[in-house]
Structure formats: C-alpha cells, structure tokens
Amino acid sequence: MVRSIMNRRKRKKNSQPQQHKYPQNLSKQLTSNVNNLKQILGEPHDLKIRQLKLGEGNITCAITYIDGLVDSKTVQVSILANLENAKQLPTEGKELFQHIYNKLLSVIHVEKGKTLDEITLPLLSGSTLLYIDGVETALIVDTSGGEMRSIEEPVTETLIRGPREGFIENLQTNLAIIRRHIKDPNLRFKTHQTGRRSKKNLVVAYVDGIVNPALVKEVERRLQSIDIDIVLESGYVEGWIEDSFLSPFPQIMNSERPDKVVAALMQGKVAILLEGTPFALLMPINFSNILQSAEDRYERWIIGTLLRGLRYFAAFLSIFLPALYVSLLTLQPGMLPSMLAFSIAASREGVPFPPLIEAFMMLFTMELLQEAGARLPQTIGQTIGIVGGLVIGEAAVQAGIVSPIMVIIVALTAISNFAIPAYSIAISFRIIRFGFLFASGIFGLYGIILAYIMVNIHFVNLKSFGVPYSTPFAPFFKRDFHDVIVRSPIHQIKDRPEYLQPQDTVSMDNQGEKK
Amino acid sequence: MKKNRNCFLGICSLLLILTGCWDVVNIEDRGFIIGNSIDLVDSANSDQPELLVTNQIVIGSGIPSAANEGGDKKAFINFKTTGKSIYKMEEEIATISNNTPFYEHLTTLIVSEKVAEKERLFTNLLDTYLRNVNLRRGIQVVIAKNEANKVLEYTTPDFPLPAMHIEEMLERGSRETGLLSPTTLGDIEEYQLNNNSYVLPYLELKDVLSYQAGAVFHGPKDKMVGLFNMDDMLALSLFRGEKTTKIIEAPFKDNTFTLQINRLNSTLNVDSSDISAIKINLTLEVEGIIKETFMTEDLSSQKVVESVQDEMSKEISKRIKETFTKAQKEFGTDVFRIWQELETKHYEKWQKIKDNWEEGEYYFKDAQLIVDVVTEIYSIGAINRTR
C-alpha cells in the first residue's frame, strides 16, 4: 500500500506543469514592449494604456496600469499631471528617463524593471508602469490602492468589552493595526510570497527578543514548503503547515481580532497574516488557549476566572452530556436519583426509539439546523430558528417521537457548544460528541471512559509546532497556571508562558514597581 | 489475505458492539422496585417457613407532576409472591410483570414483626439482600406491626409512593425528634457481624401510618425481643449522647415544663474491677432552652432556674435508669453499647467476658448504672411569664 502511494506521488511530480516565466528583456521599442505586455496578459480590457508625447523631443511614453488595482487619483495627480506640466524636458530618451525617475514622480516607491518578469508581478499587484520609447528599462511606480472594506467590528468574535476593530482583507492595513498596538522596533514582519499563481503576500509577525528563534525558524521552514498554485485563505496555509492533519483538534488558532494577535505576539508566539483574508493565524497553541477569550483579560480578574470556569464546564457538557444521558437511561439507571429516574421513565413512555437512536436523531437535526442557519442570509436565518426550535422541538415531543428530556439535553448541548469562544474547537467538540455518544450506547459509562482514554491518548500526543497540546497540564508548568483556569490579577502575571520558551521570560522586569 | 483480515476485523468489531448492547434495557422498560415487604404465611415448618414477599413497582405516569396530573391512576403496583426462597420469588416477578425488575432504586425493606420474632429468620432473609450485588446497602430496614404488606399500600395525597413515603418519614422524623435514626441494611450487617444488639424503627398502621416505637433486637439470640416506646428511645439517645436536638418534659411542683436540648455531652466510664458487678458511670452535661412552661414561678430568678435545672437532672437520670432496667432485666440486650467501652478501654477483661455478656453468664444483667446529670438552662425563652 505504501508503495502505491509512493508511485502515485512520483507520477504527480512528473505531470507538474511548467511555470510561466518571462525572463525576456525589454526592448527599446515602446510599441513592442506594450504589445508584449498585452500578449502576456491576453489583452484584457482592464489593462489601461495611455500614450503621451513628452517635451520638445516629442518622445513617446506610455503609462500602463490595471484598472481597479491602482489608486487612480495617485496616477492622475502624482504621475500624469506632473509629466504633462513639466517644462524643459530633456530631448534624449535616456536623459528623459533619468529626469523623470529623479524629479518628476511624486510617489515614494519607484523602481526600475528590465525584464518582462520583473514588471508583470508589480503591475498585477497594483503598480503603474512607465515606458519611454528608446529605453530598455521601465519604471515601476507603486500606486496600489483601489476599493477595500473599511475596518469593522469582527463578526465571528464579538466582545462586550474590548477594541471594536477587526482585521480586513488588506494586508497593509492589518500590519498597520498591529504596529499601532506594538510600537516596539523589535516587532518583525517577514514577507513571503505564497501560491505559484496567486503570489500572495504572507507576513510572519513576531517580536524579536521575546520569541524563541527556533520557533520562527520552524514556521519559516514549513512556510517555504508550501507548494500550491493558489492560497485563497489562511486556512490553506493552516492546512499545509499544521502538525497533524488527521486530528480533530485545531493546532493553529485563527482570529480576526488584532488585540488577540498582539497579545499572542507579546507572549512569544508567531502570527501569520495573509493578503486577502481577515483571519490571522496564531501558533503554537495549546488546549487551554482555545478556551480563553480575549475578554478574560479586559474584565476584572474575578469575572475572568469565573467565566473561564464556566467555559470549561460548557466544554464538558458539550462533549459528554448526550453520552451521559444515553448511558444513564440504558445501562446505569441506578445512578439517577430515584424520583428523576421515575419521571424520565414516565416521560419516555410511548417513545418508539431507544435513547441512543433518539439522541442521535436529535443531535443530527441540531447539526442540520446549525449548518442551514450558518449559510442562510440573516433574514431567512430567523425562520430557521423558529422552524428548528418550535416546530422540530415542540412538535416532535407532541408527536411522541422524542421525550421532552431529550429536547432539553440537545438544547443544553447546543448552548454549551456556543459558549466556547473558538469556532474551530467548537466544531471538533461536535465531532467528538458523536464518538462519545456511540461509545456510551454500546458500553454505557464504561464506554465513555474508554472513549475518553482514547481521546486523551491522542490529546497528549498532539503537538503544535513542537509544543505539546496538553501543556501546561502535561508537561506540567507550575508557573503557567496563573493564566490557565484561574486568570490571576494582571499584576501577578509576571512571566510569559514557560511552555513557549521565550527569550525574554518576564513581562514585568521590576516586579511591577517602577525603577 | 488482506480481504480476509478486513473481514475478520469487521466481525470482531461487530462482536464488540453486540456484547455491549445486549445489556441495554431502556429506562421505560424497567420495573423500578422501590419497596419490599416480607410477611410470614405459614410457620408450621420452623426451618423453612413460607413467606409472602411484596414488591412495589413504580408506574411513572401515575406520579402527579406539573406536566402530568396523574389522574386516577395509581402510581404503583404491588406484586405478591409466596415461597421459601426470596431470590426465587424475586425472579417470579419477572414472569408476572411486563417490565424487567430493577432493584437499584429499592429504598425500603419492611419486615413483619412476626418474621423478626422468629429466631435466625431475619438474618437469613437479610442475607439475600446483602449477597445480591444489584441491591444497595443503603436500603432502609423497618419492622412493621402485623402485616407488612399493608404498609406498602398506605398513600398520602402528597406522597403517592408508599415506599418513598416511609423513607421520607423516617428521615424527616429522625431529624425533627432526634430519635430513631433510619437504619440501613449495611448498618444491620455490621451489627450482626459483631453480634450486637440494636434497635430498628417500628411502624404501626392504624388510621395513619405512624412510628412511635423501636424494635429491640437481641444480638446473640438473633431475633426481636421487644419494643422500646418513645420515652425509652429518648433515654437511649441521651445515654449515647447523640448530638441531635431533642425535646424532654419534666415535672416541676405539680406543673410541667419542656426543655429543648441543644447541647449534650455524655461521658461513659466503666469500672470493671469486679466483672460480676460492673459499674457503669454515666455523666451527662445537658444544655437547653425552655420551650414551654405551665409554671407560675419567676424564671428570672437564679434560684428558680437552679431548682428547675435540678428537677430536670433528676428527671433525665430517672428516665435513663428506667430504660436501662428495662433493657437489662426485661430484654437482656446491651443496646447502650457498653460493650464498646469495655472493648476499647478494658480489652483484657472484655476478652474474658465477651462470650458471656448478653448470654450465658449474663454479666450485663448484673451491671450497675450510676447516672450523674448536670443540666444548664441556657435560655428561658423570649418571655418570663405569660401572665
């Protein structure tokens, strides 16, 4: 079997298409240059070319850009207007080129490009090209801009107290937001290009001096191994660089909250931001990180601690509640309080399905509702709530297909699942829940324990960028516990997490006292 | 080869599912047995008397609740079977009931007085209950006057399940009066293994179900020997120094007054130098509040209070002595657990007399009790006199 996989991989490698590369030099003829460009791009109608004659020498030059990618105001004011209003221009091509390069462009970033390859990528990223007849070099003027979404409150991670800004699809803006939070010269943004065809910018962000250099090295090594033609979303990157793709648990956290990313950077983690998506990736993470909300630190510590406890409890309910229900009703009814057992028995009288099937049906319906609600426009989404909550819940009980207790269990499970702050882990809980359900259907409480042991074995084996997923519980780091289940008062959290092995271990050098 | 292996694994996993699943009984298919009663039908054959066992099974839909009015439906059915072996009779239940009998919620076991009075029979019956792993050790055991199965038919409007009613009654009763704490199967086993005498709650069904007495069991004889009335129970509880609130009334100059005991400290000292006349010294320190008086004296005066305290002390010591004499002379049972004091503090002497304590030489019968009570009135209540 192994051999067949190897063979398939070999075949794939052979059939890999050749990348389009244009190491061709630019010619002196303006028209041939422009035609070459047109030919490469396939004469798209959003490629704008403006030809104009400059100075007494009437030297032809051409401005080309792609409509929508550039800030057209910059093109008009800082390039076109300057060229047209310029006086006493040199009459010779090369001199004119130097003159324009040195004096006439009121744009900060200007480069020279000599090959077609060098100029096409900037053009497609929003730069404007300036050709001059008789010169083999083109000017690449950075005019990128165009329409983008304004900064809004992140939809997936709303907080009651906390910054109201979220990342947007524009990478520069996202980086600027992070810079505004950390005005430390040690903040590093390392740019990579990903996707053979998409050539998207990807930024690895970390704070030099805090982060463990080995971690950055490992992240970059994994990033360099990415070999796909297009990287649409940070999920593509996550899927490529995560430790175990078979695990139900996410090993990289995603967030569209800048404050969350900044907090992680200051702990000594690494963030990856990708052009075109508001979701940044954070790594390495452990299980306790996922059950923490950014708000834990913003509210007072007592509230933060209690809410964290509540979330751990919600996680427990979300995974185990249906399984406990099934095992207590089928194999261990002796463990229920007597009166509760009698009333459940009475409420289940006439229900045609055994508890396992009943629970599975209801949970499955719940999953359907959740999926349907997530994909629908908001206006129709409300209908789903009514249909699901009232019709299916109430009517199913009235029709005698399920018992009222089951509806309570399903509702409680769903609510508990919504109380978990990260959507990615909430999904994995939903998956595991079904496993526990079937285990309990077969062996009752004993089955739950067996399934738990299996999950636990996987859990302690799992790593995120070399950091065990179950830290700081196992391996145990005593000092990290002031921010795991209990969120200690701010002035007591002196150390950065030990499991990250940061270079700068203390966040409070003078024990909270000013020098 | 590979196909075969996959097949094999598939079948194995099916087996896994099957072994687990054949134990599954849905909760609505279980017959929850909550109460058992045992009566004596025929005592002609003294070795193996015939018994009547009543099993009370819950009908869930008959229990009134917010969602379910209950209606005229009964909340339980009593299945009666007769036979010689308890376990066999329990098995028979499965053949007459449409549900699988389920014993893990069994709360009360009611044994008829007649069964309890037969030597060794009670212990033998409990053996079934203790041996069976499906039965809990927390089952409460009570003795009923006359027919025990009648007790399992007694319902009140707020308690539709007789067995649960009895359990609740015993718990609430012992909490309120401080007497007759419920005794579980596990406790009784412990007594029986140690060959001790003990007292079990004794129920009587007249117009209402009441429990006003304790059934005294003689350890070595292994049978019920008599009844303790409530005064005896109070004295027993005082003797043992059980720290629960108790009410005691005492006469005072032709009138009576009632004291609520809040604090109780009992110290037991046994002088075993002469084993044929063991001296038992009991010192009781009682602290309480006057709850009720029919007196006209001024309770704010120190003198009156002191004489009230003296009266109380006398009353308490009188009662304890009476009960002690009753237990000693009439029943010959050491329910006061003086043996415990002997075993822990006079171990060598106890080794000599332990087989002759409640039987044989009967050293317990010759023991002398000296009671010393100190009463302190902690508060006379909110008022001095009503008039």
CSV table of C-alpha atoms in Angstrom, one decimal, chain A residues 119-464:
chain,number,residue,atom,x,y,z
A,119,ILE,CA,7.4,44.2,-14.4
A,120,THR,CA,4.4,41.9,-14.6
A,121,LEU,CA,4.1,41.0,-11.0
A,122,PRO,CA,4.2,44.6,-9.7
A,123,LEU,CA,1.7,45.5,-12.5
A,124,LEU,CA,-0.7,42.8,-11.3
A,125,SER,CA,-0.2,43.9,-7.7
A,126,GLY,CA,-1.3,47.4,-8.5
A,127,SER,CA,1.8,49.3,-9.7
A,128,THR,CA,1.8,51.6,-12.7
A,129,LEU,CA,4.4,51.1,-15.4
A,130,LEU,CA,6.0,53.9,-17.3
A,131,TYR,CA,7.7,53.1,-20.6
A,132,ILE,CA,9.7,55.5,-22.6
A,133,ASP,CA,10.5,55.0,-26.2
A,134,GLY,CA,14.1,54.1,-26.8
A,135,VAL,CA,14.8,53.0,-23.2
A,136,GLU,CA,15.1,49.3,-22.3
A,137,THR,CA,14.0,49.9,-18.8
A,138,ALA,CA,10.5,50.6,-17.4
A,139,LEU,CA,9.7,52.5,-14.3
A,140,ILE,CA,7.6,50.7,-11.8
A,141,VAL,CA,5.6,53.2,-9.7
A,142,ASP,CA,3.8,52.0,-6.7
A,143,THR,CA,0.3,53.2,-6.9
A,144,SER,CA,-1.5,50.3,-5.3
A,145,GLY,CA,-4.9,51.1,-3.9
A,146,GLY,CA,-8.4,50.6,-5.0
A,147,GLU,CA,-11.5,49.7,-3.2
A,148,MET,CA,-11.3,47.9,0.1
A,149,ARG,CA,-13.6,47.2,3.1
A,150,SER,CA,-13.4,49.6,6.0
A,151,ILE,CA,-12.3,48.4,9.4
A,152,GLU,CA,-15.3,46.9,11.2
A,153,GLU,CA,-16.0,45.0,14.3
A,154,PRO,CA,-15.1,41.3,13.8
A,155,VAL,CA,-18.3,39.3,13.2
A,156,THR,CA,-17.1,36.0,14.4
A,157,GLU,CA,-15.5,37.2,17.7
A,158,THR,CA,-17.6,39.9,19.3
A,159,LEU,CA,-16.8,41.1,22.7
A,160,ILE,CA,-18.7,43.2,25.2
A,161,ARG,CA,-15.6,45.0,26.3
A,162,GLY,CA,-12.6,45.4,24.0
A,163,PRO,CA,-11.4,47.1,20.9
A,164,ARG,CA,-14.1,47.3,18.2
A,165,GLU,CA,-11.6,46.9,15.3
A,166,GLY,CA,-11.0,43.8,13.2
A,167,PHE,CA,-8.7,42.8,10.5
A,168,ILE,CA,-9.7,43.4,6.9
A,169,GLU,CA,-8.7,41.9,3.6
A,170,ASN,CA,-5.9,44.4,3.1
A,171,LEU,CA,-2.6,43.3,4.4
A,172,GLN,CA,-1.0,46.7,4.7
A,173,THR,CA,-3.9,47.9,6.9
A,174,ASN,CA,-3.7,44.8,9.1
A,175,LEU,CA,0.0,45.3,9.6
A,176,ALA,CA,-0.6,48.9,10.5
A,177,ILE,CA,-3.2,48.0,13.0
A,178,ILE,CA,-0.7,45.7,14.7
A,179,ARG,CA,2.0,48.4,14.6
A,180,ARG,CA,-0.3,50.8,16.3
A,181,HIS,CA,-0.6,48.3,19.2
A,182,ILE,CA,3.1,47.5,19.5
A,183,LYS,CA,5.4,50.5,19.0
A,184,ASP,CA,8.5,48.3,19.6
A,185,PRO,CA,11.3,48.4,17.0
A,186,ASN,CA,11.7,44.7,17.6
A,187,LEU,CA,8.4,43.9,16.0
A,188,ARG,CA,9.3,41.9,12.9
A,189,PHE,CA,7.2,41.4,9.7
A,190,LYS,CA,8.8,38.9,7.4
A,191,THR,CA,7.2,38.8,4.0
A,192,HIS,CA,6.9,35.6,2.0
A,193,GLN,CA,5.1,35.0,-1.3
A,194,THR,CA,2.8,32.1,-1.4
A,195,GLY,CA,0.9,30.4,-4.2
A,196,ARG,CA,2.6,29.6,-7.5
A,197,ARG,CA,-0.1,31.5,-9.4
A,198,SER,CA,-1.7,33.7,-6.7
A,199,LYS,CA,1.7,35.1,-5.5
A,200,LYS,CA,0.1,36.5,-2.4
A,201,ASN,CA,2.0,38.3,0.3
A,202,LEU,CA,2.2,36.5,3.5
A,203,VAL,CA,3.7,38.1,6.6
A,204,VAL,CA,5.2,36.2,9.5
A,205,ALA,CA,5.0,38.5,12.5
A,206,TYR,CA,6.8,38.1,15.8
A,207,VAL,CA,8.6,40.2,18.4
A,208,ASP,CA,12.3,39.7,18.2
A,209,GLY,CA,13.8,39.3,21.6
A,210,ILE,CA,10.7,37.6,23.0
A,211,VAL,CA,10.0,34.8,20.6
A,212,ASN,CA,12.1,31.7,20.6
A,213,PRO,CA,14.2,31.9,17.4
A,214,ALA,CA,13.8,28.1,16.8
A,215,LEU,CA,10.1,28.6,16.6
A,216,VAL,CA,10.4,31.3,13.9
A,217,LYS,CA,12.8,29.1,12.0
A,218,GLU,CA,10.4,26.2,12.1
A,219,VAL,CA,7.5,28.3,11.0
A,220,GLU,CA,9.5,29.7,8.1
A,221,ARG,CA,10.7,26.2,7.1
A,222,ARG,CA,7.2,25.0,6.9
A,223,LEU,CA,6.0,28.1,5.0
A,224,GLN,CA,8.8,27.5,2.4
A,225,SER,CA,7.5,24.0,1.9
A,226,ILE,CA,4.1,25.3,0.7
A,227,ASP,CA,3.7,24.4,-2.9
A,228,ILE,CA,0.2,25.2,-4.2
A,229,ASP,CA,-0.9,27.3,-7.0
A,230,ILE,CA,-3.3,29.4,-5.1
A,231,VAL,CA,-3.7,30.4,-1.4
A,232,LEU,CA,-7.2,31.7,-1.0
A,233,GLU,CA,-7.5,32.0,2.7
A,234,SER,CA,-5.3,31.4,5.7
A,235,GLY,CA,-7.0,28.1,6.1
A,236,TYR,CA,-4.9,26.9,3.1
A,237,VAL,CA,-1.7,27.8,5.0
A,238,GLU,CA,-3.0,26.3,8.2
A,239,GLY,CA,-3.8,23.0,6.4
A,240,TRP,CA,-0.4,22.9,4.9
A,241,ILE,CA,1.8,23.6,7.9
A,242,GLU,CA,-0.2,22.1,10.8
A,243,ASP,CA,1.4,19.2,12.7
A,244,SER,CA,-1.3,16.5,12.4
A,245,PHE,CA,-3.9,16.8,9.7
A,246,LEU,CA,-5.8,13.8,11.0
A,247,SER,CA,-6.5,15.2,14.4
A,248,PRO,CA,-9.9,16.6,15.2
A,249,PHE,CA,-8.3,19.3,17.3
A,250,PRO,CA,-7.1,22.5,15.6
A,251,GLN,CA,-3.4,23.1,16.2
A,252,ILE,CA,-3.3,26.6,14.9
A,253,MET,CA,-5.6,29.3,16.2
A,254,ASN,CA,-7.2,31.8,13.8
A,255,SER,CA,-8.5,35.1,14.8
A,256,GLU,CA,-9.7,38.3,13.2
A,257,ARG,CA,-9.1,40.3,16.3
A,258,PRO,CA,-5.9,42.4,16.3
A,259,ASP,CA,-5.8,42.6,20.1
A,260,LYS,CA,-5.8,38.8,20.3
A,261,VAL,CA,-2.9,38.6,17.8
A,262,VAL,CA,-1.0,41.3,19.7
A,263,ALA,CA,-1.5,39.6,23.0
A,264,ALA,CA,-0.2,36.3,21.5
A,265,LEU,CA,2.9,38.1,19.9
A,266,MET,CA,3.7,39.6,23.3
A,267,GLN,CA,3.6,36.1,24.9
A,268,GLY,CA,6.2,34.9,22.4
A,269,LYS,CA,4.0,33.4,19.7
A,270,VAL,CA,4.2,33.8,16.0
A,271,ALA,CA,1.4,35.2,13.8
A,272,ILE,CA,0.9,34.7,10.1
A,273,LEU,CA,-1.1,37.3,8.2
A,274,LEU,CA,-2.2,36.7,4.6
A,275,GLU,CA,-3.2,39.1,2.0
A,276,GLY,CA,-6.9,38.9,1.2
A,277,THR,CA,-8.2,37.5,4.4
A,278,PRO,CA,-9.0,39.0,7.8
A,279,PHE,CA,-8.1,35.8,9.6
A,280,ALA,CA,-4.7,35.7,11.1
A,281,LEU,CA,-3.1,32.5,12.3
A,282,LEU,CA,-1.5,32.1,15.7
A,283,MET,CA,0.9,29.4,16.7
A,284,PRO,CA,1.9,27.5,18.7
A,285,ILE,CA,-1.2,27.0,20.8
A,286,ASN,CA,-2.4,24.6,23.4
A,287,PHE,CA,-5.8,23.4,24.5
A,288,SER,CA,-6.2,26.0,27.3
A,289,ASN,CA,-5.5,28.8,24.8
A,290,ILE,CA,-8.5,27.8,22.8
A,291,LEU,CA,-10.9,28.1,25.8
A,292,GLN,CA,-9.7,31.6,26.6
A,293,SER,CA,-11.4,34.7,25.3
A,294,ALA,CA,-9.6,38.0,24.8
A,295,GLU,CA,-12.1,39.4,27.2
A,296,ASP,CA,-10.8,37.4,30.1
A,297,ARG,CA,-8.0,40.0,30.4
A,298,TYR,CA,-10.2,43.0,29.9
A,299,GLU,CA,-12.7,42.3,32.6
A,300,ARG,CA,-11.7,42.2,36.2
A,301,TRP,CA,-9.9,39.0,37.2
A,302,ILE,CA,-12.7,37.5,39.3
A,303,ILE,CA,-15.1,37.7,36.4
A,304,GLY,CA,-12.4,36.5,34.0
A,305,THR,CA,-11.7,33.5,36.3
A,306,LEU,CA,-15.4,32.6,36.8
A,307,LEU,CA,-16.2,32.9,33.1
A,308,ARG,CA,-13.2,30.7,32.3
A,309,GLY,CA,-14.5,28.1,34.7
A,310,LEU,CA,-17.9,28.3,33.1
A,311,ARG,CA,-16.4,27.7,29.7
A,312,TYR,CA,-14.5,24.6,30.9
A,313,PHE,CA,-17.8,23.3,32.2
A,314,ALA,CA,-19.5,24.2,28.9
A,315,ALA,CA,-16.9,22.2,27.1
A,316,PHE,CA,-17.5,19.3,29.3
A,317,LEU,CA,-21.3,19.4,28.8
A,318,SER,CA,-20.8,19.9,25.1
A,319,ILE,CA,-18.9,16.7,24.7
A,320,PHE,CA,-20.3,14.4,27.4
A,321,LEU,CA,-24.0,15.4,28.0
A,322,PRO,CA,-25.7,13.4,25.3
A,323,ALA,CA,-23.5,10.4,26.0
A,324,LEU,CA,-24.2,10.6,29.8
A,325,TYR,CA,-27.9,10.8,29.0
A,326,VAL,CA,-27.8,7.7,26.9
A,327,SER,CA,-25.7,5.7,29.4
A,328,LEU,CA,-27.8,6.7,32.4
A,329,LEU,CA,-31.0,5.7,30.6
A,330,THR,CA,-29.9,2.4,29.2
A,331,LEU,CA,-27.2,0.8,31.3
A,332,GLN,CA,-26.8,2.7,34.5
A,333,PRO,CA,-30.3,3.9,35.6
A,334,GLY,CA,-29.3,3.1,39.2
A,335,MET,CA,-27.1,6.2,39.2
A,336,LEU,CA,-30.0,8.6,38.7
A,337,PRO,CA,-31.9,10.0,41.7
A,338,SER,CA,-34.9,7.8,42.3
A,339,MET,CA,-37.6,10.4,41.6
A,340,LEU,CA,-35.8,11.7,38.5
A,341,ALA,CA,-35.5,8.1,37.2
A,342,PHE,CA,-39.2,7.6,37.6
A,343,SER,CA,-40.2,10.9,35.9
A,344,ILE,CA,-37.8,10.2,33.0
A,345,ALA,CA,-39.3,6.7,32.7
A,346,ALA,CA,-42.7,8.2,32.6
A,347,SER,CA,-41.8,10.8,30.1
A,348,ARG,CA,-40.3,8.2,27.8
A,349,GLU,CA,-43.4,6.0,27.9
A,350,GLY,CA,-44.5,5.5,24.3
A,351,VAL,CA,-41.4,6.9,22.7
A,352,PRO,CA,-40.7,4.4,19.9
A,353,PHE,CA,-36.9,4.8,19.7
A,354,PRO,CA,-34.2,3.7,22.2
A,355,PRO,CA,-32.3,6.6,23.8
A,356,LEU,CA,-29.3,6.1,21.6
A,357,ILE,CA,-31.3,6.5,18.3
A,358,GLU,CA,-33.3,9.3,19.8
A,359,ALA,CA,-30.2,11.2,20.9
A,360,PHE,CA,-28.6,10.6,17.6
A,361,MET,CA,-31.6,11.8,15.6
A,362,MET,CA,-31.9,15.0,17.7
A,363,LEU,CA,-28.2,15.8,17.6
A,364,PHE,CA,-28.2,15.2,13.9
A,365,THR,CA,-31.2,17.6,13.5
A,366,MET,CA,-29.4,20.1,15.6
A,367,GLU,CA,-26.3,19.9,13.3
A,368,LEU,CA,-28.6,20.3,10.3
A,369,LEU,CA,-30.2,23.4,11.8
A,370,GLN,CA,-26.8,24.9,12.6
A,371,GLU,CA,-25.5,24.3,9.2
A,372,ALA,CA,-28.6,25.6,7.5
A,373,GLY,CA,-28.6,28.7,9.7
A,374,ALA,CA,-25.0,29.5,9.0
A,375,ARG,CA,-25.4,29.5,5.3
A,376,LEU,CA,-28.6,31.5,5.0
A,377,PRO,CA,-29.0,35.2,4.7
A,378,GLN,CA,-29.9,36.8,8.1
A,379,THR,CA,-33.5,37.5,7.2
A,380,ILE,CA,-34.2,33.8,6.4
A,381,GLY,CA,-31.9,32.7,9.2
A,382,GLN,CA,-34.5,33.7,11.7
A,383,THR,CA,-37.1,31.5,10.1
A,384,ILE,CA,-34.7,28.6,10.6
A,385,GLY,CA,-34.6,29.3,14.3
A,386,ILE,CA,-38.4,29.2,14.6
A,387,VAL,CA,-38.7,26.2,12.4
A,388,GLY,CA,-36.0,24.4,14.4
A,389,GLY,CA,-36.8,25.5,17.8
A,390,LEU,CA,-40.6,25.4,17.8
A,391,VAL,CA,-41.6,23.0,15.1
A,392,ILE,CA,-39.0,20.3,15.5
A,393,GLY,CA,-38.5,20.6,19.2
A,394,GLU,CA,-42.1,21.1,20.3
A,395,ALA,CA,-43.8,19.1,17.6
A,396,ALA,CA,-41.5,16.1,17.9
A,397,VAL,CA,-42.4,15.9,21.6
A,398,GLN,CA,-46.1,16.3,21.0
A,399,ALA,CA,-46.0,13.6,18.3
A,400,GLY,CA,-44.3,11.3,20.8
A,401,ILE,CA,-41.2,10.7,18.7
A,402,VAL,CA,-38.8,12.1,21.3
A,403,SER,CA,-39.1,12.7,25.0
A,404,PRO,CA,-39.1,16.2,26.4
A,405,ILE,CA,-36.0,15.5,28.4
A,406,MET,CA,-34.1,14.7,25.2
A,407,VAL,CA,-35.1,18.2,23.8
A,408,ILE,CA,-33.6,19.7,27.0
A,409,ILE,CA,-30.4,17.7,26.6
A,410,VAL,CA,-30.0,18.7,23.0
A,411,ALA,CA,-30.7,22.4,23.7
A,412,LEU,CA,-28.3,22.4,26.6
A,413,THR,CA,-25.6,20.7,24.5
A,414,ALA,CA,-26.1,23.2,21.7
A,415,ILE,CA,-25.9,26.2,24.1
A,416,SER,CA,-22.8,24.8,25.8
A,417,ASN,CA,-21.2,24.5,22.4
A,418,PHE,CA,-22.0,28.1,21.5
A,419,ALA,CA,-20.3,29.2,24.8
A,420,ILE,CA,-17.0,28.0,23.5
A,421,PRO,CA,-15.1,31.1,22.2
A,422,ALA,CA,-13.3,29.5,19.2
A,423,TYR,CA,-15.4,28.2,16.4
A,424,SER,CA,-12.6,25.8,15.3
A,425,ILE,CA,-12.6,23.9,18.6
A,426,ALA,CA,-16.4,24.0,18.8
A,427,ILE,CA,-16.5,22.0,15.6
A,428,SER,CA,-14.1,19.4,16.9
A,429,PHE,CA,-16.2,19.1,20.1
A,430,ARG,CA,-19.2,18.4,17.8
A,431,ILE,CA,-17.3,15.7,16.1
A,432,ILE,CA,-16.0,14.0,19.3
A,433,ARG,CA,-19.5,14.2,20.8
A,434,PHE,CA,-20.8,11.7,18.4
A,435,GLY,CA,-18.0,9.3,19.1
A,436,PHE,CA,-18.8,9.5,22.8
A,437,LEU,CA,-22.5,9.0,22.1
A,438,PHE,CA,-21.9,5.8,20.3
A,439,ALA,CA,-19.4,4.6,22.9
A,440,SER,CA,-22.0,5.2,25.6
A,441,GLY,CA,-24.7,3.4,23.5
A,442,ILE,CA,-22.5,0.3,23.5
A,443,PHE,CA,-20.9,0.2,26.9
A,444,GLY,CA,-22.6,2.9,28.9
A,445,LEU,CA,-20.4,4.9,31.3
A,446,TYR,CA,-17.7,2.3,30.8
A,447,GLY,CA,-17.7,3.1,27.1
A,448,ILE,CA,-17.5,6.8,27.8
A,449,ILE,CA,-14.4,6.2,29.9
A,450,LEU,CA,-12.9,4.0,27.2
A,451,ALA,CA,-13.5,6.7,24.5
A,452,TYR,CA,-12.2,9.3,26.8
A,453,ILE,CA,-9.0,7.3,27.3
A,454,MET,CA,-8.6,7.1,23.5
A,455,VAL,CA,-9.1,10.8,23.0
A,456,ASN,CA,-6.8,11.5,25.9
A,457,ILE,CA,-4.0,9.4,24.4
A,458,HIS,CA,-4.3,11.3,21.1
A,459,PHE,CA,-4.6,14.6,23.0
A,460,VAL,CA,-1.3,14.2,24.9
A,461,ASN,CA,0.5,13.0,21.8
A,462,LEU,CA,-0.6,16.0,19.8
A,463,LYS,CA,1.8,18.9,19.3
A,464,SER,CA,1.5,22.3,17.8
